[in-house]
């Protein structure tokens, strides 16, 4: 976001509940189990590709439509709805 992104796709397999005060964060679940366990924070569930129910191209088309709707203000992301406005200044270099 600091480099100019207007929308962020955040892929997660663990369900990290993060957002951003500047740009919408679209959380994409890499598996159905996570999406079912945490439906309140996942915007897009891609498990249908792994199950063979959708092709990568079909899922990409659905995701693009969702992204356009978020960018147009027609859909609010779960992070925006939950007011997850995180700001985390990362440390430079190695930290232990």
JSON list of C-alpha atoms in Angstrom, two decimals, residues 19-92:
[
{"chain": "A", "resi": 19, "resn": "UNK", "atom": "CA", "xyz": [-6.70, -5.03, 7.20]},
{"chain": "A", "resi": 20, "resn": "UNK", "atom": "CA", "xyz": [-5.39, -1.61, 6.23]},
{"chain": "A", "resi": 21, "resn": "UNK", "atom": "CA", "xyz": [-6.65, 1.91, 6.89]},
{"chain": "A", "resi": 22, "resn": "UNK", "atom": "CA", "xyz": [-5.70, 3.15, 3.40]},
{"chain": "A", "resi": 23, "resn": "UNK", "atom": "CA", "xyz": [-6.59, 0.41, 0.89]},
{"chain": "A", "resi": 24, "resn": "UNK", "atom": "CA", "xyz": [-9.03, -2.50, 1.00]},
{"chain": "A", "resi": 25, "resn": "UNK", "atom": "CA", "xyz": [-7.53, -5.90, 1.83]},
{"chain": "A", "resi": 26, "resn": "UNK", "atom": "CA", "xyz": [-9.23, -8.82, 0.06]},
{"chain": "A", "resi": 27, "resn": "UNK", "atom": "CA", "xyz": [-8.44, -11.98, 2.00]},
{"chain": "A", "resi": 28, "resn": "UNK", "atom": "CA", "xyz": [-8.21, -15.07, -0.20]},
{"chain": "A", "resi": 29, "resn": "UNK", "atom": "CA", "xyz": [-8.43, -18.49, 1.45]},
{"chain": "A", "resi": 30, "resn": "UNK", "atom": "CA", "xyz": [-6.26, -21.16, -0.10]},
{"chain": "A", "resi": 31, "resn": "UNK", "atom": "CA", "xyz": [-8.52, -23.92, 1.21]},
{"chain": "A", "resi": 32, "resn": "UNK", "atom": "CA", "xyz": [-12.18, -24.58, 1.96]},
{"chain": "A", "resi": 33, "resn": "UNK", "atom": "CA", "xyz": [-11.58, -25.72, 5.55]},
{"chain": "A", "resi": 34, "resn": "UNK", "atom": "CA", "xyz": [-10.23, -22.29, 6.50]},
{"chain": "A", "resi": 35, "resn": "UNK", "atom": "CA", "xyz": [-13.07, -20.47, 4.74]},
{"chain": "A", "resi": 36, "resn": "UNK", "atom": "CA", "xyz": [-15.62, -22.58, 6.61]},
{"chain": "A", "resi": 37, "resn": "UNK", "atom": "CA", "xyz": [-13.83, -22.13, 9.95]},
{"chain": "A", "resi": 38, "resn": "UNK", "atom": "CA", "xyz": [-13.44, -18.33, 9.56]},
{"chain": "A", "resi": 39, "resn": "UNK", "atom": "CA", "xyz": [-16.20, -17.05, 7.26]},
{"chain": "A", "resi": 40, "resn": "UNK", "atom": "CA", "xyz": [-16.19, -13.68, 9.01]},
{"chain": "A", "resi": 41, "resn": "UNK", "atom": "CA", "xyz": [-12.71, -12.76, 7.73]},
{"chain": "A", "resi": 42, "resn": "UNK", "atom": "CA", "xyz": [-12.39, -14.54, 4.34]},
{"chain": "A", "resi": 43, "resn": "UNK", "atom": "CA", "xyz": [-13.58, -12.70, 1.23]},
{"chain": "A", "resi": 44, "resn": "UNK", "atom": "CA", "xyz": [-12.76, -15.27, -1.47]},
{"chain": "A", "resi": 45, "resn": "UNK", "atom": "CA", "xyz": [-12.49, -19.04, -1.08]},
{"chain": "A", "resi": 46, "resn": "UNK", "atom": "CA", "xyz": [-10.49, -20.85, -3.77]},
{"chain": "A", "resi": 47, "resn": "UNK", "atom": "CA", "xyz": [-10.93, -24.46, -2.62]},
{"chain": "A", "resi": 48, "resn": "UNK", "atom": "CA", "xyz": [-13.10, -25.24, -5.66]},
{"chain": "A", "resi": 49, "resn": "UNK", "atom": "CA", "xyz": [-9.94, -25.30, -7.79]},
{"chain": "A", "resi": 50, "resn": "UNK", "atom": "CA", "xyz": [-8.29, -27.91, -5.57]},
{"chain": "A", "resi": 51, "resn": "UNK", "atom": "CA", "xyz": [-11.49, -29.97, -5.56]},
{"chain": "A", "resi": 52, "resn": "UNK", "atom": "CA", "xyz": [-11.58, -29.84, -9.37]},
{"chain": "A", "resi": 53, "resn": "UNK", "atom": "CA", "xyz": [-14.93, -28.03, -9.46]},
{"chain": "A", "resi": 54, "resn": "UNK", "atom": "CA", "xyz": [-13.50, -24.91, -11.14]},
{"chain": "A", "resi": 55, "resn": "UNK", "atom": "CA", "xyz": [-10.55, -24.20, -13.37]},
{"chain": "A", "resi": 56, "resn": "UNK", "atom": "CA", "xyz": [-7.91, -21.68, -12.43]},
{"chain": "A", "resi": 57, "resn": "UNK", "atom": "CA", "xyz": [-9.24, -19.46, -15.23]},
{"chain": "A", "resi": 58, "resn": "UNK", "atom": "CA", "xyz": [-12.81, -19.62, -13.88]},
{"chain": "A", "resi": 59, "resn": "UNK", "atom": "CA", "xyz": [-11.63, -18.73, -10.39]},
{"chain": "A", "resi": 60, "resn": "UNK", "atom": "CA", "xyz": [-9.50, -15.91, -11.79]},
{"chain": "A", "resi": 61, "resn": "UNK", "atom": "CA", "xyz": [-12.55, -14.47, -13.57]},
{"chain": "A", "resi": 62, "resn": "UNK", "atom": "CA", "xyz": [-14.59, -14.58, -10.32]},
{"chain": "A", "resi": 63, "resn": "UNK", "atom": "CA", "xyz": [-11.76, -12.97, -8.38]},
{"chain": "A", "resi": 64, "resn": "UNK", "atom": "CA", "xyz": [-11.32, -10.22, -10.97]},
{"chain": "A", "resi": 65, "resn": "UNK", "atom": "CA", "xyz": [-15.04, -9.41, -10.82]},
{"chain": "A", "resi": 66, "resn": "UNK", "atom": "CA", "xyz": [-14.86, -9.28, -7.00]},
{"chain": "A", "resi": 67, "resn": "UNK", "atom": "CA", "xyz": [-11.80, -7.00, -7.13]},
{"chain": "A", "resi": 68, "resn": "UNK", "atom": "CA", "xyz": [-13.53, -4.65, -9.57]},
{"chain": "A", "resi": 69, "resn": "UNK", "atom": "CA", "xyz": [-16.61, -4.52, -7.31]},
{"chain": "A", "resi": 70, "resn": "UNK", "atom": "CA", "xyz": [-14.46, -3.73, -4.26]},
{"chain": "A", "resi": 71, "resn": "UNK", "atom": "CA", "xyz": [-12.51, -1.06, -6.15]},
{"chain": "A", "resi": 72, "resn": "UNK", "atom": "CA", "xyz": [-15.79, 0.44, -7.41]},
{"chain": "A", "resi": 73, "resn": "UNK", "atom": "CA", "xyz": [-17.21, 0.64, -3.88]},
{"chain": "A", "resi": 74, "resn": "UNK", "atom": "CA", "xyz": [-19.99, -1.87, -4.59]},
{"chain": "A", "resi": 75, "resn": "UNK", "atom": "CA", "xyz": [-18.68, -4.44, -2.09]},
{"chain": "A", "resi": 76, "resn": "UNK", "atom": "CA", "xyz": [-16.96, -3.90, 1.26]},
{"chain": "A", "resi": 77, "resn": "UNK", "atom": "CA", "xyz": [-14.25, -6.34, 2.29]},
{"chain": "A", "resi": 78, "resn": "UNK", "atom": "CA", "xyz": [-14.62, -8.29, 5.54]},
{"chain": "A", "resi": 79, "resn": "UNK", "atom": "CA", "xyz": [-11.67, -6.34, 6.98]},
{"chain": "A", "resi": 80, "resn": "UNK", "atom": "CA", "xyz": [-13.45, -3.06, 6.21]},
{"chain": "A", "resi": 81, "resn": "UNK", "atom": "CA", "xyz": [-16.73, -4.33, 7.71]},
{"chain": "A", "resi": 82, "resn": "UNK", "atom": "CA", "xyz": [-14.90, -5.47, 10.87]},
{"chain": "A", "resi": 83, "resn": "UNK", "atom": "CA", "xyz": [-12.89, -2.22, 11.02]},
{"chain": "A", "resi": 84, "resn": "UNK", "atom": "CA", "xyz": [-9.58, -4.08, 10.91]},
{"chain": "A", "resi": 85, "resn": "UNK", "atom": "CA", "xyz": [-7.40, -1.05, 10.25]},
{"chain": "A", "resi": 86, "resn": "UNK", "atom": "CA", "xyz": [-3.98, -2.41, 11.07]},
{"chain": "A", "resi": 87, "resn": "UNK", "atom": "CA", "xyz": [-0.80, -0.42, 10.69]},
{"chain": "A", "resi": 88, "resn": "UNK", "atom": "CA", "xyz": [2.39, -2.36, 11.31]},
{"chain": "A", "resi": 89, "resn": "UNK", "atom": "CA", "xyz": [5.76, -0.68, 10.75]},
{"chain": "A", "resi": 90, "resn": "UNK", "atom": "CA", "xyz": [8.07, -3.57, 9.90]},
{"chain": "A", "resi": 91, "resn": "UNK", "atom": "CA", "xyz": [11.62, -3.65, 11.20]},
{"chain": "A", "resi": 92, "resn": "UNK", "atom": "CA", "xyz": [14.39, -3.57, 8.65]}
]
